[in-house]
mmCIF file of C-alpha atoms in Angstrom:
data_model
loop_
_atom_site.group_PDB
_atom_site.id
_atom_site.type_symbol
_atom_site.label_atom_id
_atom_site.label_comp_id
_atom_site.label_asym_id
_atom_site.label_seq_id
_atom_site.Cartn_x
_atom_site.Cartn_y
_atom_site.Cartn_z
ATOM 1 C CA MET A 1 89.716 -63.393 -59.903
ATOM 2 C CA LEU A 2 87.021 -61.118 -58.564
ATOM 3 C CA ASP A 3 84.083 -60.495 -60.765
ATOM 4 C CA PRO A 4 83.821 -56.681 -61.069
ATOM 5 C CA THR A 5 80.097 -56.904 -61.825
ATOM 6 C CA ARG A 6 79.521 -58.767 -58.538
ATOM 7 C CA ALA A 7 81.619 -56.187 -56.680
ATOM 8 C CA GLU A 8 79.632 -53.306 -58.088
ATOM 9 C CA THR A 9 76.355 -55.087 -57.197
ATOM 10 C CA GLY A 10 77.510 -55.634 -53.685
ATOM 11 C CA GLN A 11 78.615 -52.072 -53.365
ATOM 12 C CA ASP A 12 75.239 -50.765 -54.678
ATOM 13 C CA ALA A 13 73.375 -53.054 -52.216
ATOM 14 C CA SER A 14 75.439 -51.751 -49.294
ATOM 15 C CA GLU A 15 74.788 -48.194 -50.356
ATOM 16 C CA GLY A 16 71.077 -48.946 -50.648
ATOM 17 C CA ASN A 17 70.959 -50.455 -47.090
ATOM 18 C CA SER A 18 72.953 -47.460 -45.741
ATOM 19 C CA GLU A 19 70.450 -45.060 -47.319
ATOM 20 C CA SER A 20 67.403 -47.017 -45.996
ATOM 21 C CA ASN A 21 68.891 -47.011 -42.532
ATOM 22 C CA LYS A 22 69.241 -43.289 -42.688
ATOM 23 C CA ASN A 23 65.630 -42.857 -43.808
ATOM 24 C CA SER A 24 64.379 -45.170 -41.006
ATOM 25 C CA GLU A 25 65.873 -42.869 -38.318
ATOM 26 C CA ILE A 26 63.608 -40.216 -36.751
ATOM 27 C CA GLU A 27 64.962 -36.800 -37.386
ATOM 28 C CA PRO A 28 65.098 -34.441 -34.377
ATOM 29 C CA GLY A 29 62.290 -31.886 -34.580
ATOM 30 C CA SER A 30 60.169 -34.158 -36.731
ATOM 31 C CA SER A 31 56.351 -34.318 -36.108
ATOM 32 C CA ALA A 32 56.764 -37.825 -34.493
ATOM 33 C CA VAL A 33 59.138 -36.425 -31.822
ATOM 34 C CA ILE A 34 56.893 -33.373 -31.256
ATOM 35 C CA ASP A 35 53.773 -35.520 -30.871
ATOM 36 C CA ALA A 36 55.646 -37.835 -28.411
ATOM 37 C CA GLY A 37 56.635 -34.839 -26.349
ATOM 38 C CA THR A 38 53.181 -33.445 -26.207
ATOM 39 C CA GLU A 39 51.785 -36.824 -25.222
ATOM 40 C CA LEU A 40 54.275 -37.102 -22.388
ATOM 41 C CA LYS A 41 53.302 -33.656 -21.133
ATOM 42 C CA ALA A 42 49.669 -34.636 -21.102
ATOM 43 C CA MET A 43 50.393 -37.859 -19.269
ATOM 44 C CA ARG A 44 52.449 -35.990 -16.614
ATOM 45 C CA ALA A 45 49.843 -33.264 -16.129
ATOM 46 C CA SER A 46 47.057 -35.805 -15.774
ATOM 47 C CA PHE A 47 48.975 -37.866 -13.257
ATOM 48 C CA GLU A 48 49.787 -34.780 -11.149
ATOM 49 C CA VAL A 49 46.147 -33.702 -10.999
ATOM 50 C CA LEU A 50 44.459 -37.137 -10.502
ATOM 51 C CA SER A 51 47.023 -38.802 -8.196
ATOM 52 C CA PRO A 52 45.923 -36.928 -4.934
ATOM 53 C CA LEU A 53 42.276 -37.907 -5.452
ATOM 54 C CA ASP A 54 40.759 -41.023 -3.983
ATOM 55 C CA ASN A 55 39.570 -43.822 -6.246
ATOM 56 C CA GLU A 56 35.891 -42.658 -6.568
ATOM 57 C CA ALA A 57 36.829 -39.029 -7.338
ATOM 58 C CA ARG A 58 39.464 -40.221 -9.744
ATOM 59 C CA SER A 59 37.004 -42.520 -11.536
ATOM 60 C CA ARG A 60 34.381 -39.642 -11.796
ATOM 61 C CA ALA A 61 37.096 -37.360 -13.212
ATOM 62 C CA VAL A 62 38.151 -39.906 -15.823
ATOM 63 C CA ARG A 63 34.574 -40.730 -16.811
ATOM 64 C CA TRP A 64 33.873 -36.952 -17.246
ATOM 65 C CA LEU A 65 37.054 -36.482 -19.336
ATOM 66 C CA LEU A 66 36.104 -39.421 -21.583
ATOM 67 C CA ALA A 67 32.574 -37.961 -22.083
ATOM 68 C CA ALA A 68 33.961 -34.479 -22.736
ATOM 69 C CA LEU A 69 36.423 -35.727 -25.358
ATOM 70 C CA LYS A 70 33.742 -37.933 -26.851
ATOM 71 C CA MET A 71 35.925 -41.101 -26.318
ATOM 72 C CA ASP A 72 34.802 -44.606 -26.032
ATOM 73 C CA ALA A 73 36.088 -46.274 -22.835
ATOM 74 C CA HIS A 74 36.609 -49.468 -24.842
ATOM 75 C CA ALA A 75 39.247 -47.623 -26.915
ATOM 76 C CA LEU A 76 41.532 -47.622 -23.891
ATOM 77 C CA HIS A 77 41.757 -51.364 -24.224
ATOM 78 C CA PRO A 78 42.240 -52.048 -27.918
ATOM 79 C CA GLU A 79 41.584 -55.528 -29.229
ATOM 80 C CA PRO A 80 44.469 -57.653 -30.624
ATOM 81 C CA PRO A 81 45.160 -57.034 -34.332
ATOM 82 C CA GLU A 82 44.047 -60.525 -35.299
ATOM 83 C CA THR A 83 40.654 -59.960 -33.570
ATOM 84 C CA VAL A 84 40.096 -56.657 -35.312
ATOM 85 C CA SER A 85 41.147 -57.988 -38.688
ATOM 86 C CA ASN A 86 38.401 -60.678 -38.507
ATOM 87 C CA LYS A 87 35.713 -58.010 -38.307
ATOM 88 C CA PRO A 88 34.231 -56.065 -41.196
ATOM 89 C CA LEU A 89 36.235 -52.957 -42.014
ATOM 90 C CA ASP A 90 33.308 -50.656 -41.413
ATOM 91 C CA ALA A 91 32.200 -52.231 -38.067
ATOM 92 C CA HIS A 92 33.645 -49.464 -35.927
ATOM 93 C CA LEU A 93 32.524 -46.719 -38.298
ATOM 94 C CA HIS A 94 28.840 -47.330 -37.666
ATOM 95 C CA ARG A 95 29.028 -47.642 -33.852
ATOM 96 C CA ASP A 96 27.695 -44.797 -31.788
ATOM 97 C CA PRO A 97 30.609 -43.852 -29.437
ATOM 98 C CA SER A 98 28.115 -42.512 -26.851
ATOM 99 C CA ALA A 99 26.214 -45.861 -26.713
ATOM 100 C CA ALA A 100 27.878 -48.065 -24.167
ATOM 101 C CA GLU A 101 27.444 -51.797 -24.190
ATOM 102 C CA ASN A 102 25.247 -53.544 -21.617
ATOM 103 C CA VAL A 103 23.613 -50.240 -20.530
ATOM 104 C CA PRO A 104 20.185 -50.896 -18.963
ATOM 105 C CA ASN A 105 17.279 -48.723 -19.881
ATOM 106 C CA ALA A 106 15.850 -46.614 -17.111
ATOM 107 C CA ARG A 107 13.007 -48.916 -16.276
ATOM 108 C CA THR A 108 15.366 -51.971 -15.954
ATOM 109 C CA PHE A 109 17.794 -50.003 -13.891
ATOM 110 C CA MET A 110 15.187 -48.908 -11.378
ATOM 111 C CA SER A 111 13.895 -52.570 -11.242
ATOM 112 C CA GLN A 112 17.403 -53.764 -10.429
ATOM 113 C CA LYS A 113 18.055 -51.119 -7.730
ATOM 114 C CA LYS A 114 14.721 -51.530 -5.949
ATOM 115 C CA PRO A 115 14.834 -48.238 -4.127
ATOM 116 C CA GLY A 116 12.972 -48.473 -0.815
ATOM 117 C CA SER A 117 11.914 -44.823 -0.394
ATOM 118 C CA LEU A 118 11.174 -41.790 -2.462
ATOM 119 C CA VAL A 119 14.579 -40.215 -1.765
ATOM 120 C CA GLU A 120 16.345 -43.339 -2.735
ATOM 121 C CA ARG A 121 14.326 -43.377 -6.032
ATOM 122 C CA ILE A 122 15.457 -39.782 -6.667
ATOM 123 C CA ALA A 123 19.089 -40.726 -6.010
ATOM 124 C CA CYS A 124 18.811 -43.593 -8.556
ATOM 125 C CA LEU A 125 17.350 -41.226 -11.040
ATOM 126 C CA ALA A 126 20.181 -38.758 -10.483
ATOM 127 C CA TYR A 127 22.657 -41.606 -10.781
ATOM 128 C CA TYR A 128 21.231 -42.715 -14.046
ATOM 129 C CA LEU A 129 21.296 -39.163 -15.435
ATOM 130 C CA SER A 130 24.967 -38.722 -14.287
ATOM 131 C CA PHE A 131 26.438 -41.944 -15.532
ATOM 132 C CA TYR A 132 24.204 -43.226 -18.330
ATOM 133 C CA ARG A 133 22.983 -39.981 -19.871
ATOM 134 C CA ASP A 134 26.108 -37.831 -19.401
ATOM 135 C CA THR A 135 24.124 -35.292 -17.372
ATOM 136 C CA PRO A 136 25.933 -34.773 -14.035
ATOM 137 C CA HIS A 137 24.057 -31.434 -13.553
ATOM 138 C CA PHE A 138 20.375 -31.726 -13.948
ATOM 139 C CA LYS A 139 17.082 -29.971 -13.150
ATOM 140 C CA THR A 140 14.120 -31.277 -11.172
ATOM 141 C CA SER A 141 12.265 -31.486 -14.446
ATOM 142 C CA ASP A 142 14.907 -33.891 -15.748
ATOM 143 C CA LEU A 143 14.268 -36.180 -12.794
ATOM 144 C CA VAL A 144 10.554 -36.042 -13.513
ATOM 145 C CA LEU A 145 11.020 -37.008 -17.131
ATOM 146 C CA LEU A 146 13.270 -39.887 -16.364
ATOM 147 C CA ASN A 147 10.891 -41.041 -13.603
ATOM 148 C CA THR A 148 8.107 -41.149 -16.207
ATOM 149 C CA GLU A 149 10.385 -43.040 -18.643
ATOM 150 C CA ALA A 150 11.026 -45.580 -15.885
ATOM 151 C CA ALA A 151 7.384 -46.115 -15.411
ATOM 152 C CA ALA A 152 7.762 -45.232 -11.713
ATOM 153 C CA PRO A 153 5.010 -43.680 -9.546
ATOM 154 C CA LYS A 154 4.535 -39.958 -10.091
ATOM 155 C CA PHE A 155 5.953 -37.465 -7.667
ATOM 156 C CA GLY A 156 3.536 -35.760 -5.424
ATOM 157 C CA ASN A 157 5.605 -32.555 -5.248
ATOM 158 C CA PRO A 158 8.861 -32.943 -7.364
ATOM 159 C CA SER A 159 10.496 -29.698 -5.980
ATOM 160 C CA ARG A 160 9.848 -30.737 -2.380
ATOM 161 C CA ASP A 161 10.806 -34.304 -2.957
ATOM 162 C CA ALA A 162 14.135 -33.360 -4.583
ATOM 163 C CA ASP A 163 14.695 -30.886 -1.717
ATOM 164 C CA ASN A 164 14.147 -33.739 0.799
ATOM 165 C CA ALA A 165 16.634 -35.854 -1.033
ATOM 166 C CA GLY A 166 19.309 -33.122 -0.707
ATOM 167 C CA ARG A 167 18.500 -31.239 2.482
ATOM 168 C CA GLN A 168 17.275 -34.111 4.666
ATOM 169 C CA ASN A 169 19.372 -36.999 3.275
ATOM 170 C CA GLY A 170 22.394 -35.540 1.557
ATOM 171 C CA TYR A 171 21.920 -37.439 -1.666
ATOM 172 C CA LEU A 172 21.772 -34.244 -3.886
ATOM 173 C CA VAL A 173 23.422 -30.854 -3.669
ATOM 174 C CA THR A 174 22.862 -27.674 -5.648
ATOM 175 C CA ALA A 175 25.151 -27.008 -8.605
ATOM 176 C CA GLY A 176 24.114 -23.381 -9.349
ATOM 177 C CA LYS A 177 21.740 -21.905 -11.823
ATOM 178 C CA GLY A 178 18.830 -24.091 -10.631
ATOM 179 C CA LEU A 179 20.785 -27.258 -11.256
ATOM 180 C CA LYS A 180 21.460 -30.178 -8.886
ATOM 181 C CA GLN A 181 24.053 -32.927 -8.787
ATOM 182 C CA LEU A 182 24.498 -36.270 -7.114
ATOM 183 C CA THR A 183 26.748 -36.306 -3.984
ATOM 184 C CA PRO A 184 29.290 -39.006 -3.129
ATOM 185 C CA ARG A 185 26.872 -40.165 -0.429
ATOM 186 C CA GLY A 186 24.056 -40.476 -2.909
ATOM 187 C CA GLU A 187 26.285 -42.251 -5.401
ATOM 188 C CA ALA A 188 27.476 -44.746 -2.768
ATOM 189 C CA VAL A 189 23.843 -45.567 -1.763
ATOM 190 C CA VAL A 190 22.799 -46.228 -5.346
ATOM 191 C CA GLN A 191 25.839 -48.443 -6.009
ATOM 192 C CA ALA A 192 24.983 -50.411 -2.781
ATOM 193 C CA LEU A 193 21.353 -50.991 -3.758
ATOM 194 C CA PRO A 194 19.478 -53.338 -3.519
ATOM 195 C CA ASP A 195 21.659 -54.767 -0.746
ATOM 196 C CA ARG A 196 20.258 -53.089 2.372
ATOM 197 C CA GLU A 197 23.265 -54.003 4.510
ATOM 198 C CA ALA A 198 25.530 -52.416 1.933
ATOM 199 C CA VAL A 199 23.347 -49.309 1.935
ATOM 200 C CA SER A 200 23.625 -49.052 5.756
ATOM 201 C CA ALA A 201 27.404 -49.324 5.458
ATOM 202 C CA ALA A 202 27.452 -46.613 2.698
ATOM 203 C CA LEU A 203 25.506 -44.348 4.955
ATOM 204 C CA ARG A 204 27.892 -44.880 7.802
ATOM 205 C CA GLU A 205 30.938 -44.257 5.460
ATOM 206 C CA PHE A 206 29.318 -41.007 4.267
ATOM 207 C CA PRO A 207 27.588 -39.552 7.327
ATOM 208 C CA TYR A 208 25.325 -36.562 6.862
ATOM 209 C CA LYS A 209 23.535 -34.228 9.360
ATOM 210 C CA ALA A 210 20.152 -33.239 8.104
ATOM 211 C CA ARG A 211 19.643 -29.534 7.621
ATOM 212 C CA LYS A 212 16.689 -28.120 9.489
ATOM 213 C CA SER A 213 14.106 -26.368 7.400
ATOM 214 C CA ARG A 214 13.235 -22.936 8.601
ATOM 215 C CA ASP A 215 10.049 -22.936 10.707
ATOM 216 C CA THR A 216 8.187 -19.628 10.413
ATOM 217 C CA THR A 217 5.004 -20.813 12.296
ATOM 218 C CA SER A 218 6.276 -19.522 15.739
ATOM 219 C CA LYS A 219 7.349 -16.173 14.212
ATOM 220 C CA ARG A 220 3.916 -15.681 12.537
ATOM 221 C CA SER A 221 2.170 -16.530 15.769
ATOM 222 C CA SER A 222 4.346 -14.058 17.719
ATOM 223 C CA ASP A 223 3.477 -11.300 15.183
ATOM 224 C CA ARG A 224 -0.181 -11.991 15.510
ATOM 225 C CA ASP A 225 0.107 -11.696 19.339
ATOM 226 C CA LYS A 226 1.773 -8.322 19.038
ATOM 227 C CA ASP A 227 -0.971 -7.094 16.701
ATOM 228 C CA ASP A 228 -3.625 -8.114 19.224
ATOM 229 C CA GLN A 229 -2.086 -6.144 22.115
#
């Protein structure tokens, strides 16, 4: 004979499993579904905008986006759960997200790059500001302050020197409102340093025709000749 108590218990258990299965399903319109849809839209939009760019431009865009969203690049590659669980629970709470690991200070960076000219030094300073200080747009005074921090020789004429780095060498370009920014040519040169052959290859890859500065000497001489007549 069947034990009615056992039959009722089995029935209750099956009903419980059926109920739990229902609860485990994601209901349409729930916040989980909405979040997933928004995430997919963000992925699609990012891919459509970034895919036409070359690797360097894409890297710059992603680095800027991470900085703008105050995200740590290491968060894109989370550690395995067993590794994280072995660390103190508050280890990540006290880490400054803007402080990247293995970032050299300005003096060490300049020593590693060994710029061979004044304009290369300016390009290195601009690179450091752009990628280590989250300052892609900077003033000449920012270059001067960082140059002092790096314990490098003082500029004779900072405005003229920065202008030469841009107008004569194509390492900098104006960014509006008195600001400057590093060009792809300048970035390639700094990345190639201190390898001089690599620097030569970078300059060939990013050719630049120096802009002539306006020479007003002949015009002033002509005006004086007219006054004498």
